[in-house]
mmCIF file of C-alpha atoms and ligand atoms in Angstrom:
data_model
loop_
_atom_site.group_PDB
_atom_site.id
_atom_site.type_symbol
_atom_site.label_atom_id
_atom_site.label_comp_id
_atom_site.label_asym_id
_atom_site.label_seq_id
_atom_site.Cartn_x
_atom_site.Cartn_y
_atom_site.Cartn_z
ATOM 1 C CA UNK A 1 0.002 0.005 -0.004
ATOM 2 C CA UNK A 2 1.506 3.358 -0.951
ATOM 3 C CA UNK A 3 2.403 5.872 1.766
ATOM 4 C CA UNK A 4 1.525 9.572 1.390
ATOM 5 C CA UNK A 5 3.238 12.399 3.298
ATOM 6 C CA UNK A 6 0.261 14.290 4.757
ATOM 7 C CA UNK A 7 0.545 17.816 6.270
ATOM 8 C CA UNK A 8 -1.183 17.558 9.614
ATOM 9 C CA UNK A 9 -0.129 20.786 11.412
ATOM 10 C CA UNK A 10 0.995 24.310 10.530
ATOM 11 C CA UNK A 11 2.712 27.102 12.416
ATOM 12 C CA UNK A 12 4.316 30.435 11.861
ATOM 13 C CA UNK A 13 6.232 33.261 13.489
ATOM 14 C CA UNK A 14 6.973 36.817 12.408
ATOM 15 C CA UNK A 15 8.763 39.572 14.349
ATOM 16 C CA UNK A 16 6.578 42.230 15.924
ATOM 17 C CA UNK A 17 8.476 45.116 14.448
ATOM 18 C CA UNK A 18 6.862 46.479 11.255
ATOM 19 C CA UNK A 19 8.930 48.541 8.790
ATOM 20 C CA UNK A 20 6.721 50.454 6.340
ATOM 21 C CA UNK A 21 7.685 51.943 2.982
ATOM 22 C CA UNK A 22 7.408 55.382 4.553
ATOM 23 C CA UNK A 23 9.880 54.304 7.241
ATOM 24 C CA UNK A 24 12.251 53.208 4.518
ATOM 25 C CA UNK A 25 11.917 56.535 2.713
ATOM 26 C CA UNK A 26 13.488 58.087 5.858
ATOM 27 C CA UNK A 27 16.486 55.739 5.505
ATOM 28 C CA UNK A 28 17.250 55.667 1.757
ATOM 29 C CA UNK A 29 16.277 57.586 -1.357
ATOM 30 C CA UNK A 30 12.986 55.755 -2.077
ATOM 31 C CA UNK A 31 9.239 56.271 -1.645
ATOM 32 C CA UNK A 32 6.050 54.304 -1.074
ATOM 33 C CA UNK A 33 4.861 54.762 -4.652
ATOM 34 C CA UNK A 34 8.040 53.289 -6.223
ATOM 35 C CA UNK A 35 8.129 50.266 -3.907
ATOM 36 C CA UNK A 36 4.386 49.563 -4.185
ATOM 37 C CA UNK A 37 4.282 49.837 -7.953
ATOM 38 C CA UNK A 38 7.458 47.823 -8.664
ATOM 39 C CA UNK A 39 7.046 45.136 -5.983
ATOM 40 C CA UNK A 40 3.584 45.220 -4.366
ATOM 41 C CA UNK A 41 5.318 45.429 -0.931
ATOM 42 C CA UNK A 42 3.835 47.886 1.640
ATOM 43 C CA UNK A 43 5.506 46.684 4.828
ATOM 44 C CA UNK A 44 7.750 43.952 6.194
ATOM 45 C CA UNK A 45 8.615 42.410 9.595
ATOM 46 C CA UNK A 46 12.129 42.935 10.964
ATOM 47 C CA UNK A 47 13.883 40.969 13.720
ATOM 48 C CA UNK A 48 15.093 42.699 16.884
ATOM 49 C CA UNK A 49 18.656 42.055 18.017
ATOM 50 C CA UNK A 50 17.315 39.358 20.367
ATOM 51 C CA UNK A 51 15.498 37.522 17.572
ATOM 52 C CA UNK A 52 17.187 35.198 15.101
ATOM 53 C CA UNK A 53 16.505 32.256 12.827
ATOM 54 C CA UNK A 54 16.230 29.854 15.764
ATOM 55 C CA UNK A 55 13.854 32.029 17.857
ATOM 56 C CA UNK A 56 11.396 32.406 14.992
ATOM 57 C CA UNK A 57 11.795 28.712 14.108
ATOM 58 C CA UNK A 58 11.092 27.477 17.625
ATOM 59 C CA UNK A 59 7.886 29.526 17.858
ATOM 60 C CA UNK A 60 6.676 28.297 14.439
ATOM 61 C CA UNK A 61 7.619 24.695 15.287
ATOM 62 C CA UNK A 62 5.786 24.702 18.607
ATOM 63 C CA UNK A 63 2.644 26.029 16.957
ATOM 64 C CA UNK A 64 2.812 23.417 14.145
ATOM 65 C CA UNK A 65 3.355 20.580 16.624
ATOM 66 C CA UNK A 66 0.446 21.738 18.813
ATOM 67 C CA UNK A 67 -1.874 21.999 15.819
ATOM 68 C CA UNK A 68 -0.919 18.516 14.650
ATOM 69 C CA UNK A 69 -1.776 16.959 18.014
ATOM 70 C CA UNK A 70 1.293 14.688 17.616
ATOM 71 C CA UNK A 71 3.600 14.415 20.669
ATOM 72 C CA UNK A 72 7.083 15.823 19.890
ATOM 73 C CA UNK A 73 8.681 12.507 20.922
ATOM 74 C CA UNK A 74 7.077 10.959 17.796
ATOM 75 C CA UNK A 75 8.930 13.293 15.422
ATOM 76 C CA UNK A 76 11.661 11.362 13.576
ATOM 77 C CA UNK A 77 13.282 14.238 11.668
ATOM 78 C CA UNK A 78 13.627 18.024 11.813
ATOM 79 C CA UNK A 79 14.571 19.503 8.468
ATOM 80 C CA UNK A 80 14.897 23.255 8.285
ATOM 81 C CA UNK A 81 15.447 25.356 5.139
ATOM 82 C CA UNK A 82 17.378 28.555 5.622
ATOM 83 C CA UNK A 83 20.221 30.675 4.282
ATOM 84 C CA UNK A 84 20.358 32.710 7.466
ATOM 85 C CA UNK A 85 20.872 30.129 10.203
ATOM 86 C CA UNK A 86 22.018 31.231 13.651
ATOM 87 C CA UNK A 87 25.508 29.922 12.957
ATOM 88 C CA UNK A 88 27.645 28.572 10.089
ATOM 89 C CA UNK A 89 27.416 25.466 12.285
ATOM 90 C CA UNK A 90 25.730 23.870 14.190
ATOM 91 C CA UNK A 91 22.562 23.577 12.130
ATOM 92 C CA UNK A 92 19.614 25.640 13.351
ATOM 93 C CA UNK A 93 17.523 22.436 12.940
ATOM 94 C CA UNK A 94 19.361 20.914 15.946
ATOM 95 C CA UNK A 95 18.536 24.003 18.114
ATOM 96 C CA UNK A 96 14.907 23.593 17.198
ATOM 97 C CA UNK A 97 14.952 19.821 17.780
ATOM 98 C CA UNK A 98 16.045 20.177 21.382
ATOM 99 C CA UNK A 99 13.834 23.179 22.202
ATOM 100 C CA UNK A 100 10.629 21.502 21.013
ATOM 101 C CA UNK A 101 11.387 18.197 22.777
ATOM 102 C CA UNK A 102 11.802 16.158 19.603
ATOM 103 C CA UNK A 103 14.149 13.869 21.559
ATOM 104 C CA UNK A 104 13.976 10.992 19.061
ATOM 105 C CA UNK A 105 14.587 13.064 15.925
ATOM 106 C CA UNK A 106 17.579 13.605 13.620
ATOM 107 C CA UNK A 107 18.041 17.164 12.435
ATOM 108 C CA UNK A 108 19.694 19.066 9.606
ATOM 109 C CA UNK A 109 19.461 22.259 7.580
ATOM 110 C CA UNK A 110 18.806 22.528 3.852
ATOM 111 C CA UNK A 111 20.134 25.503 1.820
ATOM 112 C CA UNK A 112 18.060 26.335 -1.225
ATOM 113 C CA UNK A 113 17.297 30.039 -0.646
ATOM 114 C CA UNK A 114 13.741 31.033 -1.451
ATOM 115 C CA UNK A 115 12.974 27.536 -2.814
ATOM 116 C CA UNK A 116 14.139 26.078 0.512
ATOM 117 C CA UNK A 117 10.799 24.935 1.808
ATOM 118 C CA UNK A 118 10.015 23.005 -1.387
ATOM 119 C CA UNK A 119 13.365 21.253 -1.070
ATOM 120 C CA UNK A 120 13.027 20.488 2.670
ATOM 121 C CA UNK A 121 9.487 19.181 2.205
ATOM 122 C CA UNK A 122 10.654 16.930 -0.636
ATOM 123 C CA UNK A 123 13.392 15.436 1.586
ATOM 124 C CA UNK A 124 10.876 14.666 4.297
ATOM 125 C CA UNK A 125 8.407 13.258 1.788
ATOM 126 C CA UNK A 126 10.992 10.987 0.163
ATOM 127 C CA UNK A 127 12.114 9.612 3.577
ATOM 128 C CA UNK A 128 8.487 9.024 4.630
ATOM 129 C CA UNK A 129 7.700 7.245 1.369
ATOM 130 C CA UNK A 130 10.823 5.100 1.682
ATOM 131 C CA UNK A 131 9.717 4.039 5.169
ATOM 132 C CA UNK A 132 12.862 5.541 6.774
ATOM 133 C CA UNK A 133 10.782 7.849 8.950
ATOM 134 C CA UNK A 134 7.105 8.364 9.768
ATOM 135 C CA UNK A 135 6.865 11.908 11.062
ATOM 136 C CA UNK A 136 8.847 15.069 10.199
ATOM 137 C CA UNK A 137 8.891 18.675 11.294
ATOM 138 C CA UNK A 138 9.648 20.774 8.198
ATOM 139 C CA UNK A 139 10.524 24.438 8.428
ATOM 140 C CA UNK A 140 11.270 27.332 6.057
ATOM 141 C CA UNK A 141 12.821 30.293 7.870
ATOM 142 C CA UNK A 142 14.868 33.358 6.969
ATOM 143 C CA UNK A 143 16.057 36.552 8.612
ATOM 144 C CA UNK A 144 17.542 38.331 5.624
ATOM 145 C CA UNK A 145 17.138 41.726 7.363
ATOM 146 C CA UNK A 146 20.327 40.788 9.236
ATOM 147 C CA UNK A 147 22.274 40.546 5.944
ATOM 148 C CA UNK A 148 20.844 43.458 4.002
ATOM 149 C CA UNK A 149 22.806 46.596 3.291
ATOM 150 C CA UNK A 150 20.376 49.193 4.742
ATOM 151 C CA UNK A 151 21.979 51.841 2.509
ATOM 152 C CA UNK A 152 21.262 49.948 -0.721
ATOM 153 C CA UNK A 153 17.791 50.914 -1.875
ATOM 154 C CA UNK A 154 17.775 48.317 -4.630
ATOM 155 C CA UNK A 155 17.751 45.434 -2.098
ATOM 156 C CA UNK A 156 16.790 46.723 1.349
ATOM 157 C CA UNK A 157 13.179 47.488 0.340
ATOM 158 C CA UNK A 158 12.543 43.891 -0.758
ATOM 159 C CA UNK A 159 13.218 41.626 2.249
ATOM 160 C CA UNK A 160 11.577 40.741 5.559
ATOM 161 C CA UNK A 161 11.844 38.046 8.230
ATOM 162 C CA UNK A 162 9.519 35.091 8.902
ATOM 163 C CA UNK A 163 9.255 31.422 9.765
ATOM 164 C CA UNK A 164 6.757 28.818 8.733
ATOM 165 C CA UNK A 165 6.540 25.161 9.844
ATOM 166 C CA UNK A 166 4.548 22.077 9.062
ATOM 167 C CA UNK A 167 4.320 18.615 10.618
ATOM 168 C CA UNK A 168 4.225 15.881 7.966
ATOM 169 C CA UNK A 169 3.222 12.292 8.709
ATOM 170 C CA UNK A 170 3.163 9.147 6.597
ATOM 171 C CA UNK A 171 -0.388 7.799 6.085
ATOM 172 C CA UNK A 172 -1.811 4.969 4.025
ATOM 173 C CA UNK A 173 -5.326 4.719 2.611
ATOM 174 C CA UNK A 174 -5.500 8.433 1.826
ATOM 175 C CA UNK A 175 -5.394 10.609 -1.272
ATOM 176 C CA UNK A 176 -4.151 13.552 0.820
ATOM 177 C CA UNK A 177 -0.525 14.600 1.007
ATOM 178 C CA UNK A 178 2.308 15.562 -1.322
ATOM 179 C CA UNK A 179 1.354 14.411 -4.827
ATOM 180 C CA UNK A 180 4.401 15.528 -6.833
ATOM 181 C CA UNK A 181 7.533 17.652 -6.446
ATOM 182 C CA UNK A 182 10.004 18.994 -8.992
ATOM 183 C CA UNK A 183 13.420 20.395 -8.019
ATOM 184 C CA UNK A 184 15.597 22.336 -10.479
ATOM 185 C CA UNK A 185 18.900 24.205 -10.422
ATOM 186 C CA UNK A 186 21.145 26.205 -12.773
ATOM 187 C CA UNK A 187 24.406 27.123 -11.104
ATOM 188 C CA UNK A 188 25.488 29.299 -13.997
ATOM 189 C CA UNK A 189 23.138 31.869 -12.447
ATOM 190 C CA UNK A 190 24.982 31.812 -9.086
ATOM 191 C CA UNK A 191 26.508 35.331 -9.570
ATOM 192 C CA UNK A 192 23.069 36.960 -9.824
ATOM 193 C CA UNK A 193 22.222 36.704 -6.146
ATOM 194 C CA UNK A 194 24.813 36.017 -3.516
ATOM 195 C CA UNK A 195 26.229 36.717 -0.050
ATOM 196 C CA UNK A 196 29.947 36.010 -0.331
ATOM 197 C CA UNK A 197 31.600 36.595 3.026
ATOM 198 C CA UNK A 198 31.481 33.913 5.715
ATOM 199 C CA UNK A 199 31.936 30.876 3.490
ATOM 200 C CA UNK A 200 35.194 29.004 2.858
ATOM 201 C CA UNK A 201 36.081 31.130 -0.140
ATOM 202 C CA UNK A 202 35.933 34.400 1.783
ATOM 203 C CA UNK A 203 36.101 33.469 5.483
ATOM 204 C CA UNK A 204 35.316 36.079 8.121
ATOM 205 C CA UNK A 205 38.896 36.295 9.368
ATOM 206 C CA UNK A 206 40.058 37.280 5.857
ATOM 207 C CA UNK A 207 39.319 40.932 6.535
ATOM 208 C CA UNK A 208 40.625 42.040 3.140
ATOM 209 C CA UNK A 209 37.869 40.119 1.394
ATOM 210 C CA UNK A 210 35.084 41.963 3.261
ATOM 211 C CA UNK A 211 34.794 44.638 0.618
ATOM 212 C CA UNK A 212 33.769 41.867 -1.772
ATOM 213 C CA UNK A 213 30.273 41.496 -0.404
ATOM 214 C CA UNK A 214 29.523 41.763 3.301
ATOM 215 C CA UNK A 215 25.901 42.044 2.271
ATOM 216 C CA UNK A 216 23.406 40.528 -0.098
ATOM 217 C CA UNK A 217 24.219 41.330 -3.736
ATOM 218 C CA UNK A 218 21.420 40.943 -6.284
ATOM 219 C CA UNK A 219 21.129 41.632 -10.034
ATOM 220 C CA UNK A 220 17.421 42.352 -9.738
ATOM 221 C CA UNK A 221 16.616 42.577 -13.433
ATOM 222 C CA UNK A 222 18.363 39.257 -14.180
ATOM 223 C CA UNK A 223 16.571 37.494 -11.235
ATOM 224 C CA UNK A 224 13.270 38.988 -12.390
ATOM 225 C CA UNK A 225 13.685 37.590 -15.967
ATOM 226 C CA UNK A 226 14.677 34.200 -14.661
ATOM 227 C CA UNK A 227 11.826 34.061 -12.075
ATOM 228 C CA UNK A 228 9.040 34.828 -14.524
ATOM 229 C CA UNK A 229 9.960 31.858 -16.709
ATOM 230 C CA UNK A 230 11.069 29.501 -13.918
ATOM 231 C CA UNK A 231 7.839 29.778 -11.936
ATOM 232 C CA UNK A 232 5.626 28.843 -14.871
ATOM 233 C CA UNK A 233 8.013 26.106 -16.131
ATOM 234 C CA UNK A 234 8.248 24.374 -12.720
ATOM 235 C CA UNK A 235 4.479 24.450 -12.240
ATOM 236 C CA UNK A 236 3.759 23.028 -15.714
ATOM 237 C CA UNK A 237 6.388 20.264 -15.233
ATOM 238 C CA UNK A 238 5.050 19.386 -11.771
ATOM 239 C CA UNK A 239 1.410 19.166 -12.974
ATOM 240 C CA UNK A 240 2.421 17.187 -16.085
ATOM 241 C CA UNK A 241 4.383 14.656 -13.958
ATOM 242 C CA UNK A 242 1.416 14.384 -11.573
ATOM 243 C CA UNK A 243 -0.907 13.738 -14.586
ATOM 244 C CA UNK A 244 -2.995 16.753 -13.518
ATOM 245 C CA UNK A 245 -4.427 19.782 -15.203
ATOM 246 C CA UNK A 246 -4.156 23.322 -13.870
ATOM 247 C CA UNK A 247 -7.942 23.450 -13.596
ATOM 248 C CA UNK A 248 -7.625 20.916 -10.704
ATOM 249 C CA UNK A 249 -5.601 23.415 -8.621
ATOM 250 C CA UNK A 250 -7.740 25.074 -5.912
ATOM 251 C CA UNK A 251 -5.081 27.422 -4.591
ATOM 252 C CA UNK A 252 -1.704 28.681 -5.871
ATOM 253 C CA UNK A 253 0.778 29.640 -3.095
ATOM 254 C CA UNK A 254 3.832 30.990 -4.884
ATOM 255 C CA UNK A 255 7.005 32.389 -3.304
ATOM 256 C CA UNK A 256 6.241 35.958 -2.409
ATOM 257 C CA UNK A 257 9.112 38.000 -3.944
ATOM 258 C CA UNK A 258 7.304 40.538 -6.078
ATOM 259 C CA UNK A 259 3.616 40.940 -6.938
ATOM 260 C CA UNK A 260 4.419 41.445 -10.643
ATOM 261 C CA UNK A 261 6.333 38.151 -10.781
ATOM 262 C CA UNK A 262 3.410 36.338 -9.070
ATOM 263 C CA UNK A 263 0.867 37.925 -11.457
ATOM 264 C CA UNK A 264 2.828 36.991 -14.563
ATOM 265 C CA UNK A 265 3.228 33.393 -13.405
ATOM 266 C CA UNK A 266 -0.493 33.153 -12.625
ATOM 267 C CA UNK A 267 -1.332 34.624 -16.022
ATOM 268 C CA UNK A 268 0.856 32.133 -17.818
ATOM 269 C CA UNK A 269 -0.810 29.283 -15.930
ATOM 270 C CA UNK A 270 -4.269 30.722 -16.623
ATOM 271 C CA UNK A 271 -5.127 30.989 -12.912
ATOM 272 C CA UNK A 272 -7.892 33.358 -11.848
ATOM 273 C CA UNK A 273 -7.030 35.959 -9.162
ATOM 274 C CA UNK A 274 -9.145 34.211 -6.532
ATOM 275 C CA UNK A 275 -6.943 31.116 -6.792
ATOM 276 C CA UNK A 276 -3.693 33.076 -6.167
ATOM 277 C CA UNK A 277 -2.545 33.579 -2.617
ATOM 278 C CA UNK A 278 -0.777 36.902 -1.986
ATOM 279 C CA UNK A 279 0.684 38.355 1.221
ATOM 280 C CA UNK A 280 3.816 40.003 -0.184
ATOM 281 C CA UNK A 281 2.196 43.373 0.637
ATOM 282 C CA UNK A 282 2.467 42.660 4.372
ATOM 283 C CA UNK A 283 5.714 40.688 4.598
ATOM 284 C CA UNK A 284 7.937 41.386 1.570
ATOM 285 C CA UNK A 285 10.254 38.607 0.451
ATOM 286 C CA UNK A 286 10.821 36.329 3.473
ATOM 287 C CA UNK A 287 12.896 33.827 1.451
ATOM 288 C CA UNK A 288 12.420 30.254 2.745
ATOM 289 C CA UNK A 289 9.735 31.496 5.173
ATOM 290 C CA UNK A 290 7.472 32.741 2.412
ATOM 291 C CA UNK A 291 5.744 29.544 1.205
ATOM 292 C CA UNK A 292 5.092 27.886 4.627
ATOM 293 C CA UNK A 293 3.856 31.231 5.950
ATOM 294 C CA UNK A 294 1.526 31.472 2.959
ATOM 295 C CA UNK A 295 0.229 27.954 3.574
ATOM 296 C CA UNK A 296 -0.336 28.784 7.243
ATOM 297 C CA UNK A 297 -2.253 31.976 6.481
ATOM 298 C CA UNK A 298 -4.257 30.392 3.703
ATOM 299 C CA UNK A 299 -5.371 27.615 6.003
ATOM 300 C CA UNK A 300 -6.168 29.934 8.911
ATOM 301 C CA UNK A 301 -8.211 32.275 6.734
ATOM 302 C CA UNK A 302 -10.223 29.355 5.305
ATOM 303 C CA UNK A 303 -8.871 29.667 1.755
ATOM 304 C CA UNK A 304 -7.162 26.242 2.042
ATOM 305 C CA UNK A 305 -9.412 23.420 3.181
ATOM 306 C CA UNK A 306 -8.898 19.716 3.698
ATOM 307 C CA UNK A 307 -8.972 17.951 0.324
ATOM 308 C CA UNK A 308 -8.057 21.041 -1.697
ATOM 309 C CA UNK A 309 -5.224 20.863 -4.239
ATOM 310 C CA UNK A 310 -2.562 23.465 -3.524
ATOM 311 C CA UNK A 311 0.346 24.195 -5.851
ATOM 312 C CA UNK A 312 3.484 25.864 -4.439
ATOM 313 C CA UNK A 313 6.405 27.225 -6.405
ATOM 314 C CA UNK A 314 9.626 28.974 -5.396
ATOM 315 C CA UNK A 315 12.845 30.327 -6.898
ATOM 316 C CA UNK A 316 15.985 31.869 -5.487
ATOM 317 C CA UNK A 317 19.744 32.042 -5.144
ATOM 318 C CA UNK A 318 21.598 29.197 -6.779
ATOM 319 C CA UNK A 319 19.807 29.632 -8.993
ATOM 320 C CA UNK A 320 17.314 27.049 -7.756
ATOM 321 C CA UNK A 321 13.630 26.570 -8.241
ATOM 322 C CA UNK A 322 10.933 23.993 -7.765
ATOM 323 C CA UNK A 323 7.262 23.251 -7.212
ATOM 324 C CA UNK A 324 4.981 20.961 -5.168
ATOM 325 C CA UNK A 325 1.440 19.790 -5.788
ATOM 326 C CA UNK A 326 -0.204 18.790 -2.514
ATOM 327 C CA UNK A 327 -3.685 17.583 -1.584
ATOM 328 C CA UNK A 328 -4.302 19.367 1.736
HETATM 329 N N1 ACO B 401 13.401 53.319 -4.815
HETATM 330 C C1 ACO B 401 13.420 54.159 -5.826
HETATM 331 N N2 ACO B 401 14.105 53.895 -6.970
HETATM 332 C C2 ACO B 401 14.791 52.715 -7.016
HETATM 333 C C3 ACO B 401 14.788 51.779 -5.961
HETATM 334 C C4 ACO B 401 14.055 52.172 -4.802
HETATM 335 N N3 ACO B 401 13.988 51.316 -3.748
HETATM 336 N N4 ACO B 401 15.543 50.734 -6.312
HETATM 337 C C5 ACO B 401 15.987 50.939 -7.562
HETATM 338 N N5 ACO B 401 15.538 52.169 -7.984
HETATM 339 C C6 ACO B 401 15.764 52.819 -9.255
HETATM 340 C C7 ACO B 401 16.986 52.269 -9.954
HETATM 341 O O1 ACO B 401 18.144 52.939 -9.513
HETATM 342 C C8 ACO B 401 16.684 52.622 -11.427
HETATM 343 O O2 ACO B 401 16.985 53.967 -11.639
HETATM 344 P P1 ACO B 401 17.682 54.398 -13.024
HETATM 345 O O3 ACO B 401 16.724 53.994 -14.110
HETATM 346 O O4 ACO B 401 17.846 55.874 -12.834
HETATM 347 O O5 ACO B 401 18.948 53.643 -13.061
HETATM 348 C C9 ACO B 401 15.185 52.433 -11.504
HETATM 349 O O6 ACO B 401 14.689 52.527 -10.159
HETATM 350 C C10 ACO B 401 14.715 51.151 -12.112
HETATM 351 O O7 ACO B 401 15.384 50.087 -11.510
HETATM 352 P P2 ACO B 401 15.207 48.635 -11.935
HETATM 353 O O8 ACO B 401 16.159 47.748 -11.208
HETATM 354 O O9 ACO B 401 15.180 48.556 -13.462
HETATM 355 O O10 ACO B 401 13.708 48.334 -11.449
HETATM 356 P P3 ACO B 401 12.807 47.121 -11.692
HETATM 357 O O11 ACO B 401 11.503 47.535 -12.239
HETATM 358 O O12 ACO B 401 13.565 46.030 -12.405
HETATM 359 O O13 ACO B 401 12.505 46.585 -10.217
HETATM 360 C C11 ACO B 401 13.250 44.976 -8.597
HETATM 361 C C12 ACO B 401 13.603 46.206 -9.384
HETATM 362 C C13 ACO B 401 12.011 45.259 -7.794
HETATM 363 C C14 ACO B 401 14.414 44.608 -7.676
HETATM 364 C C15 ACO B 401 12.972 43.781 -9.576
HETATM 365 O O14 ACO B 401 14.025 43.675 -10.481
HETATM 366 C C16 ACO B 401 12.795 42.472 -8.897
HETATM 367 O O15 ACO B 401 11.827 42.243 -8.164
HETATM 368 N N6 ACO B 401 13.706 41.486 -9.180
HETATM 369 C C17 ACO B 401 13.571 40.175 -8.586
HETATM 370 C C18 ACO B 401 14.093 40.128 -7.198
HETATM 371 C C19 ACO B 401 13.816 38.786 -6.569
HETATM 372 O O16 ACO B 401 12.742 38.237 -6.762
HETATM 373 N N7 ACO B 401 14.725 38.178 -5.785
HETATM 374 C C20 ACO B 401 14.408 36.880 -5.261
HETATM 375 C C21 ACO B 401 15.525 36.082 -4.945
HETATM 376 S S1 ACO B 401 15.883 36.341 -3.302
HETATM 377 C C22 ACO B 401 16.659 34.994 -2.647
HETATM 378 O O17 ACO B 401 16.820 33.990 -3.248
HETATM 379 C C23 ACO B 401 17.175 35.079 -1.234
#
């Protein structure tokens, strides 16, 4: 009998501090009209100095576990997608594992930028289907505000901080769960979005290298061009491999980077506005946090109900991209 990886709990966490477009216009040469028209973003959440990837993750994880009704001791794996973990090592997943009482779980981080949640969910799903584990806590979390150059108007207006979490459990005799996933990468696009310092090529102690890129660097136009095509391509491939038609999709929860990118992907797929989930106006681009936060909000607001087909799609630094089709 085939096993399906069913999402049975969701959680989230966002910092309390709100940074509006008007606030940003006091910091750099920008204005609400430019940001709203080019990106759809109106405000974003920003971590305090006490908050970090792990603090947001732990809150989101606890909420997801409580909503699943599954005791934390029954979790076999914690897999956390982030590019902004608390440390280079240890993995933030291990910090979450101990704090939530998942005493029988293994734990590791996955790095796939804004597509991170799709990648981490696919790892958990594959291990559940293989019978290696039964229950996983899967997170997507980023705190890019800590890595943004707050004097660079071309990047600092785009990003915010957030965490989303789901509990996934293997079930038989169900048509719910992850139906299909596609994962894609094109490393020739690596120069278009990067954070260089802190890795083994430009370690922190090599002070001379710091001028190379202490902060996020992004070629926005290049990423935009890539994203518009990649989102549509990944969704079409995922649906085709699932043997499904776009008309079967009840809700589209894309990575929230830019409203214009979301709208052009939805148009290419022929999805009506009411099937497209958008919260980029309130949170900006929260990288790996974006898709699980969207799933959480869609469920809580009643837009995503048990049995619905939801399609997620993400893209980001790597370049990487991917999509899931899930029956909720
Ligand atoms: N306020 C006012 N003007 C600005 C701002 C700002 N915040 N930022 C840039 N401008 C100016 C530019 O300097 C430029 O001026 P110029 O014509 O005098 O040179 C002008 O606005 C137009 O700039 P463009 O870069 O052409 O603007 P565009 O319409 O392409 O929008 C944007 C820029 C929003 C960054 C867009 O390219 C984009 O969304 N790209 C995708 C980003 C993305 O999705 N990243 C996701 C990956 S993140 C990850 O993986 C972690």
